Structures are given as C-alpha cells and as structure tokens.
Coordinates of C-alpha atoms in Angstrom, one line a residue:
M985 CA 56.6 28.2 -12.5
V986 CA 54.1 31.0 -13.2
L987 CA 53.8 31.9 -16.8
A988 CA 51.2 34.2 -16.3
A989 CA 49.1 35.9 -13.4
I990 CA 46.5 38.5 -12.8
P991 CA 48.4 41.5 -11.3
S992 CA 47.0 43.3 -8.2
P993 CA 46.6 47.1 -8.5
S994 CA 49.6 48.9 -6.8
R995 CA 47.3 50.6 -4.6
G996 CA 43.8 51.0 -3.4
V997 CA 43.0 54.5 -3.0
V998 CA 43.5 57.5 -5.1
H999 CA 43.8 61.2 -3.2
L1000 CA 41.5 63.8 -4.7
G1001 CA 43.4 66.6 -2.6
P1002 CA 42.6 65.7 0.8
V1003 CA 39.7 63.5 0.0
P1004 CA 40.7 59.8 -0.2
L1005 CA 38.7 58.1 -2.9
R1006 CA 38.9 54.4 -1.7
A1007 CA 38.4 51.7 -4.4
Y1008 CA 36.7 49.2 -2.1
A1009 CA 34.1 52.0 -1.4
L1010 CA 33.9 53.1 -5.0
M1011 CA 32.5 49.2 -5.6
I1012 CA 30.5 49.2 -3.3
I1013 CA 28.7 52.7 -4.4
I1014 CA 28.5 51.4 -8.2
G1015 CA 27.0 48.3 -7.0
I1016 CA 24.4 50.0 -5.1
V1017 CA 23.4 52.5 -7.9
V1018 CA 23.4 49.5 -10.4
A1019 CA 20.9 47.4 -7.9
V1020 CA 18.8 50.6 -7.6
V1021 CA 18.7 51.2 -11.2
V1022 CA 17.8 47.6 -11.9
T1023 CA 15.2 47.2 -9.5
G1024 CA 13.5 50.1 -10.5
R1025 CA 13.1 49.2 -14.0
R1026 CA 12.0 45.5 -12.9
L1027 CA 9.3 47.6 -10.6
R1028 CA 8.0 49.6 -13.2
A1029 CA 7.7 46.4 -15.4
R1030 CA 5.6 45.1 -12.4
G1031 CA 3.1 48.4 -12.3
M1032 CA 4.8 50.0 -9.4
D1033 CA 6.7 53.4 -8.9
P1034 CA 10.2 53.0 -9.9
A1035 CA 11.1 55.6 -7.3
I1036 CA 10.4 53.0 -4.5
A1037 CA 13.6 51.3 -5.0
G1038 CA 15.7 54.2 -4.0
E1039 CA 13.0 54.9 -1.2
I1040 CA 13.6 51.5 0.1
A1041 CA 17.6 51.1 -0.6
Y1042 CA 17.6 54.4 1.8
W1043 CA 16.9 52.1 4.5
A1044 CA 18.1 49.0 3.3
V1045 CA 21.7 50.1 2.5
P1046 CA 22.9 51.3 5.9
F1047 CA 21.3 48.4 7.8
G1048 CA 22.9 46.0 5.1
I1049 CA 26.6 47.9 6.0
V1050 CA 26.2 47.5 9.6
G1051 CA 25.1 44.0 9.3
A1052 CA 28.1 43.1 7.1
R1053 CA 30.4 44.7 9.5
I1054 CA 28.9 43.1 12.6
Y1055 CA 29.0 39.5 11.1
H1056 CA 32.6 40.1 9.9
V1057 CA 33.8 41.1 13.3
L1058 CA 32.2 38.4 15.0
S1059 CA 33.3 35.8 12.4
T1060 CA 37.0 37.1 12.7
P1061 CA 37.2 38.3 16.3
D1062 CA 41.0 37.8 16.4
A1063 CA 41.6 40.5 14.2
Y1064 CA 39.9 43.0 16.5
F1065 CA 40.1 41.5 20.0
G1066 CA 43.0 39.2 20.0
D1067 CA 46.8 39.6 21.2
N1068 CA 47.7 41.6 18.2
G1069 CA 44.4 43.0 17.2
H1070 CA 42.9 46.6 17.6
V1071 CA 39.6 47.5 18.7
A1072 CA 39.9 50.5 17.0
D1073 CA 39.9 48.8 13.3
V1074 CA 36.2 47.8 14.0
V1075 CA 34.8 50.8 12.4
K1076 CA 37.5 50.9 9.7
I1077 CA 35.3 49.6 7.0
W1078 CA 37.2 51.2 4.2
N1079 CA 40.0 48.6 4.6
G1080 CA 37.5 45.5 3.9
G1081 CA 35.9 43.2 5.9
L1082 CA 32.2 43.0 5.2
G1083 CA 30.4 39.8 5.6
I1084 CA 27.8 39.1 3.1
W1085 CA 25.6 37.0 5.4
G1086 CA 25.3 39.9 7.5
A1087 CA 24.6 42.2 4.7
I1088 CA 22.0 39.9 3.6
A1089 CA 20.4 39.8 6.9
G1090 CA 21.0 43.7 8.0
G1091 CA 19.7 44.7 4.3
A1092 CA 16.4 42.5 4.7
L1093 CA 15.7 44.1 8.1
G1094 CA 15.9 47.5 6.8
A1095 CA 14.0 46.8 3.9
W1096 CA 11.2 45.3 5.9
F1097 CA 11.1 48.2 7.8
A1098 CA 10.7 50.4 4.9
A1099 CA 8.2 48.5 3.2
R1100 CA 6.1 48.4 6.3
R1101 CA 6.7 52.4 6.0
L1102 CA 5.5 52.5 2.5
G1103 CA 2.8 49.8 2.6
I1104 CA 4.0 47.6 -0.1
S1105 CA 4.6 43.6 -0.2
L1106 CA 8.2 42.9 0.8
P1107 CA 8.4 39.5 -1.3
L1108 CA 7.0 41.3 -4.3
F1109 CA 9.8 44.0 -3.7
A1110 CA 12.6 41.0 -3.1
D1111 CA 11.8 39.4 -6.4
A1112 CA 12.1 42.5 -8.1
A1113 CA 15.2 43.4 -6.4
A1114 CA 17.1 39.9 -6.4
P1115 CA 18.9 40.2 -9.9
G1116 CA 19.9 43.7 -9.4
I1117 CA 21.3 42.6 -5.8
I1118 CA 23.3 39.7 -7.4
L1119 CA 24.7 42.2 -10.0
A1120 CA 25.8 44.3 -6.9
Q1121 CA 27.8 41.7 -5.2
A1122 CA 29.6 41.0 -8.5
I1123 CA 30.8 44.6 -8.8
G1124 CA 31.5 44.8 -5.3
R1125 CA 33.9 41.7 -5.4
W1126 CA 36.4 43.8 -7.1
G1127 CA 36.8 45.9 -3.9
N1128 CA 38.6 42.7 -2.6
W1129 CA 40.8 42.8 -5.7
F1130 CA 41.9 46.0 -4.9
N1131 CA 42.6 45.3 -1.6
Q1132 CA 44.3 42.2 -2.2
E1133 CA 42.6 40.2 0.1
L1134 CA 40.4 37.1 0.6
Y1135 CA 42.1 35.2 -1.9
G1136 CA 42.5 31.4 -2.5
K1137 CA 44.9 28.6 -2.1
P1138 CA 48.2 29.1 -4.0
T1139 CA 48.1 27.8 -7.6
T1140 CA 50.3 28.3 -10.8
L1141 CA 47.4 28.5 -13.0
A1142 CA 47.9 30.9 -15.8
W1143 CA 44.5 33.0 -14.2
A1144 CA 46.0 33.3 -10.9
V1145 CA 46.6 36.4 -9.0
R1146 CA 49.4 37.8 -8.1
I1147 CA 49.7 39.5 -4.4
D1148 CA 52.3 41.8 -3.2
P1149 CA 54.7 40.7 -0.5
A1150 CA 53.0 43.0 2.2
H1151 CA 49.5 41.1 1.7
R1152 CA 50.7 37.2 1.1
A1153 CA 49.7 34.7 3.4
D1154 CA 52.9 32.9 2.7
P1155 CA 55.9 35.2 2.3
G1156 CA 57.5 32.8 -0.3
V1157 CA 54.4 32.2 -2.6
A1158 CA 53.4 35.0 -4.8
T1159 CA 50.4 33.6 -7.0
Y1160 CA 46.9 32.7 -5.5
Q1161 CA 43.3 31.3 -6.5
P1162 CA 41.5 34.8 -7.5
T1163 CA 38.3 33.8 -5.6
F1164 CA 37.0 37.2 -6.2
L1165 CA 36.9 36.6 -9.8
Y1166 CA 35.1 33.4 -9.2
E1167 CA 32.6 34.8 -7.0
F1168 CA 32.2 37.7 -9.8
L1169 CA 31.8 35.3 -12.7
W1170 CA 29.4 33.0 -10.7
N1171 CA 27.3 36.0 -9.5
L1172 CA 26.8 37.2 -13.6
V1173 CA 25.5 33.5 -14.1
V1174 CA 23.1 33.7 -11.0
A1175 CA 21.9 37.3 -12.3
G1176 CA 21.3 35.7 -16.1
I1177 CA 19.5 32.4 -14.7
L1178 CA 17.3 34.9 -12.3
L1179 CA 16.2 37.2 -15.7
F1180 CA 15.8 34.1 -17.8
V1181 CA 13.2 32.1 -15.1
D1182 CA 11.8 35.7 -14.3
R1183 CA 11.1 36.2 -18.1
R1184 CA 10.0 32.6 -19.1
H1185 CA 8.7 30.7 -16.2
R1186 CA 7.7 33.5 -13.7
L1187 CA 7.4 32.3 -10.1
G1188 CA 5.0 32.9 -7.3
R1189 CA 5.9 36.0 -5.3
G1190 CA 8.7 35.8 -3.2
R1191 CA 10.0 32.5 -4.9
L1192 CA 12.6 34.1 -7.2
F1193 CA 14.5 35.7 -4.3
A1194 CA 14.4 32.1 -2.7
L1195 CA 16.2 31.1 -6.2
Y1196 CA 18.4 33.7 -5.7
V1197 CA 19.4 32.8 -2.3
A1198 CA 19.8 29.1 -3.0
L1199 CA 22.2 29.4 -6.4
Y1200 CA 24.4 32.1 -4.4
T1201 CA 24.7 30.3 -1.6
F1202 CA 25.5 27.0 -3.8
G1203 CA 28.5 28.8 -5.3
R1204 CA 29.6 29.9 -2.0
L1205 CA 30.2 26.4 -0.6
W1206 CA 33.0 25.5 -3.0
I1207 CA 34.2 29.3 -3.2
E1208 CA 35.0 29.2 0.4
M1209 CA 36.9 25.8 0.3
L1210 CA 39.5 27.6 -1.7
R1211 CA 40.0 30.3 0.6
I1212 CA 42.7 30.6 3.3
D1213 CA 42.0 33.9 5.0
T1214 CA 41.7 33.5 8.7
A1215 CA 38.2 32.5 9.8
D1216 CA 36.7 30.4 13.0
E1217 CA 36.1 27.0 12.2
I1218 CA 33.3 24.5 13.3
L1219 CA 34.4 20.9 13.0
G1220 CA 37.0 21.4 10.7
L1221 CA 35.0 23.8 8.3
R1222 CA 35.1 27.4 8.1
V1223 CA 32.1 29.0 9.7
N1224 CA 30.8 30.5 6.2
I1225 CA 30.9 27.2 4.8
W1226 CA 28.3 25.9 7.5
T1227 CA 26.4 28.9 6.8
S1228 CA 26.3 28.8 3.2
A1229 CA 25.0 24.9 3.4
I1230 CA 22.4 26.2 6.0
V1231 CA 21.1 28.6 4.3
C1232 CA 21.1 27.1 0.8
I1233 CA 19.1 24.3 2.3
G1234 CA 16.4 26.6 3.7
A1235 CA 16.2 28.6 0.2
V1236 CA 15.6 25.4 -1.6
V1237 CA 12.6 24.5 0.8
A1238 CA 11.2 27.6 0.7
L1239 CA 11.2 27.5 -3.1
L1240 CA 9.5 24.2 -3.1
V1241 CA 7.0 24.9 -0.4
V1242 CA 6.0 28.5 -1.0
R1243 CA 2.9 28.7 -3.0
R1244 CA 1.9 32.6 -3.4
P1245 CA 0.2 34.6 -6.3
V1246 CA 2.2 35.5 -9.3
D1247 CA 3.0 39.3 -10.2
P1248 CA 2.8 39.4 -14.0
D1249 CA 4.6 42.2 -15.7
V1250 CA 2.4 45.2 -17.2
S1251 CA 2.7 46.2 -21.1
P1252 CA 4.5 49.3 -22.0
E1253 CA 0.8 50.9 -23.1
E1254 CA -0.4 49.9 -19.4
Q1255 CA 2.9 51.5 -17.9
R1256 CA 1.9 54.8 -19.6
A1257 CA -1.5 54.7 -18.7
L1258 CA -0.5 54.2 -15.0
G1259 CA 1.7 57.1 -15.4
L1260 CA 4.7 55.1 -14.5
V1261 CA 6.9 56.4 -17.8
Q1262 CA 6.1 60.0 -18.1
E1263 CA 7.2 63.0 -16.2
R1264 CA 4.6 63.6 -12.9
S1265 CA 3.9 67.0 -11.2
R1266 CA 2.9 64.6 -8.2
R1267 CA 3.6 61.4 -7.9
R1268 CA 1.0 58.7 -5.9
P1269 CA 2.3 57.6 -2.5
A1270 CA 4.1 54.4 -2.8
G1271 CA 1.9 52.4 -0.7
A1272 CA -1.1 53.8 -2.7
G1273 CA -0.6 50.9 -5.0
A1274 CA -1.5 51.2 -9.0
K1275 CA -4.9 51.8 -10.6
P1276 CA -6.4 49.0 -12.1
V1277 CA -5.2 49.1 -15.7
A1278 CA -9.0 49.5 -17.3
E1279 CA -9.6 51.9 -15.1
A1280 CA -6.2 53.9 -16.0
R1281 CA -6.9 53.2 -19.8
T1282 CA -10.4 54.5 -19.7
A1283 CA -9.0 58.0 -18.2
A1284 CA -6.5 58.2 -20.8
D1285 CA -8.5 57.0 -23.8
A1286 CA -11.3 59.7 -22.7
A1287 CA -8.1 62.7 -22.6
D1288 CA -6.9 61.5 -25.8
E1289 CA -10.7 61.1 -27.5
P1290 CA -10.6 63.1 -31.0
N1291 CA -13.2 65.7 -31.9
D1292 CA -13.6 64.5 -35.5
T1293 CA -17.0 62.8 -35.8
S1294 CA -15.7 61.2 -38.8
R1295 CA -14.3 58.7 -36.5
A1296 CA -17.3 58.2 -34.4
D1297 CA -18.3 54.7 -35.5
T1298 CA -14.4 53.7 -35.0
S1299 CA -14.7 50.6 -32.9
R1300 CA -13.3 50.4 -29.4
A1301 CA -10.8 47.7 -29.0
D1302 CA -11.1 45.4 -25.9
T1303 CA -8.6 45.8 -23.1
S1304 CA -6.8 42.4 -23.6
R1305 CA -6.0 39.7 -20.8
A1306 CA -2.3 39.9 -19.9
D1307 CA -0.4 36.8 -21.1
T1308 CA 0.5 34.6 -18.4
S1309 CA 1.6 31.7 -20.5
H1310 CA 5.4 32.2 -19.2
I1311 CA 3.8 31.6 -15.8
A1312 CA 5.3 28.5 -14.0
D1313 CA 3.0 25.6 -13.9
G1314 CA 1.0 25.1 -10.8
E1315 CA 1.4 28.7 -9.7
Q1316 CA -2.0 31.2 -10.4
P1317 CA -2.0 34.9 -11.4
V1318 CA -2.6 37.6 -9.2
T1319 CA -6.3 38.7 -8.8
E1320 CA -7.2 42.4 -7.9
V1321 CA -7.6 41.3 -4.3
E1322 CA -4.1 39.3 -3.9
A1323 CA -2.1 41.9 -5.5
G1324 CA -1.9 43.8 -2.7
A1325 CA -0.6 47.5 -2.2
G1326 CA 1.7 48.6 -5.1
A1327 CA 0.9 45.6 -7.6
V1328 CA -1.4 45.8 -10.5
P1329 CA -4.0 43.3 -10.7
S1330 CA -3.8 40.4 -13.6
G1331 CA -7.4 40.5 -14.4
R1332 CA -8.6 42.6 -17.3
T1333 CA -12.0 44.5 -17.1
K1334 CA -13.8 45.0 -20.8
V1335 CA -14.4 48.7 -21.2
D1336 CA -17.3 49.4 -23.2
R1337 CA -18.4 53.1 -23.8
P1338 CA -20.9 54.6 -26.2
P1339 CA -19.8 55.9 -29.5
A1340 CA -19.2 59.6 -29.8
P1341 CA -22.3 61.6 -31.1

C-alpha cells in the first residue's frame, strides 16, 4: 500500500493563445540560461570576457540538441523505425527523447568549432563551463517529470512518483522510482563538488571537466540500473550502462594522466583593470586575450593619478603576486607563454614609477 507519492503534472504544455509552451522545452531553456550565466561569471574570474560564454553557446547548444536527438533515436530505434513506430516522430523533440551522451558529444563539437573561431583554449573554457553544464542537466531532468517518462522500477516508497494510466509501463502499477529526482539531486552534488575543488584545489587546465564527466557518469551507472523504459541491450545490460562505464573510465584516466598548467583566478581589482566588470563602449575581440595585469594596472593608475602635490611622496604598493596556495599539488601556475589566448598570466610584474613632481 502506497501511503504517499510524488504526483505527476496533469499536463506538460500550456497554450498561450495559438502558441504552445511545453514544460520540457522550458526546462531546457532555463538550464541553458543558467549554464551561460554561471560560465560567464567563471570566465570573468579567470580574466576572460564573460560574453564568450554566450558566443560559444550559440554554436554548442544547437549541436548538442541535434547530437542528443541522434543518440536517442539510434539507441531506441523501434519507437521510430519498428512495426509500430513513426518515422515522423524523429523530429518531435518536444515529446522528449534527448540522449545526454549525444548532447555532450554534439555540444563539445560545437564548442570546439566556436573556440577555434574565437581563438581561445577549449580546455580552459570547458573547466569554466563544467559546473554550469551539470546545473543545466539537473534543471532539464524536471522535463522528464512533466512528460511522465524515464522513471524507474515499481516501488511503494514514500517518495515514489505517481504516473497517470496513459504513461504507465505496467497498467496495474501506479508508483515508480523517481529516477529524474535521483539524477537531479546527484547533479546538484556533482556541481557542489566541482565548485569546491575548483576553489580549494585548483586543477590543471581541462582536468576539472574530466572530473565532471567522471562524477556524472558514475551516478548514471546506478540510476540507469533502476530505469525500465525501452532500450537496446548488450550482454543483458542497457546500452547507456555500458556507455556510462566506458566514459567514466576514460574520464578517470584523463584526470590522472593529464598534466596541464593551472589557470588561477584574478582579483576583483584586476578584473576592473582589465575592463571585465564595467560598461565598455567597445569589447576586445574574444580571441585577443587579456592584457597582463601589471600593464592594465599601470594604465589604470595613470588615469587615476591625483593632481594634488601633497600626495607626491605617497608610496606605490607593489603589484602582489596571485595567491596560488589553493593550487593542487604537482600543478604549476600558468605563465604568460602558457596562458594562451584569453587567459591572464599568473606571473606578476612589479611596476615602479617615479614620484609625481
């Protein structure tokens, strides 16, 4: 006997006049917005133009959606090409059916293409984007709740999700494991771990993204084992279980093997000196990279030089070296040469200027 259960929405679409507003699509859009905002803030902290997040999303999002749909169709072909399938349903993404592995592959391809056009480091951008991506995935999972899909095995747990008769895998069973909720919560945990590691134990370029992939796929392993929706199998296991295991192992290997320079954050003062936190009449080209902080500070100090000669003997503070005490053991800070396009060098140059006359 089920004493309590999570109710499912009675419908997943609201009509605004002749325009249908589908909850599944709305969750995806909200997730994309959150990912772009979070990534932009993290890019700014690394001394890069936050607008780069939107410029890369312009390419990565369409590529990701197409890749996600292709993966879903190929992994569940009977729903579209089987005896009772409908080929026309292939394009109906609003009804659900976006495979995360295709989304990651397609999105990575779009991001790579955009990064090459903008002249920036893809691993650097991927590290900045990782927490935002996993938050977007967490939000997107609520679209499955609205569509009453991708739930797990029958259960009588108090947090079971109640499915309407039209969407039940077993007509005689009303409550199932809420796998959408499990993945939502797991993704939030992964996001928290990524932010903690990035703040306290900064990894080399590209390794935070590898950690994101490893953690996410580890969670998908046990979540996939609970699901009962139709899927192809290999040796008795769902294709997504094999995919999760293989990708997880690959990400762990990359995390352990890859050794790249570390991209330290820049201080709020340095961000202002670089023009990243104020209105700009003309933005630097995204691929041009940021000026060395010492140079930017020199220009900023010259502009703010007081005319009052009583302050002529005021001493100038040396430009402090970025605090890299939080960098993981075995990693080295980025140098000006290693930084690449878009990154701020971790080395700081002392700026000595003669006192004002």
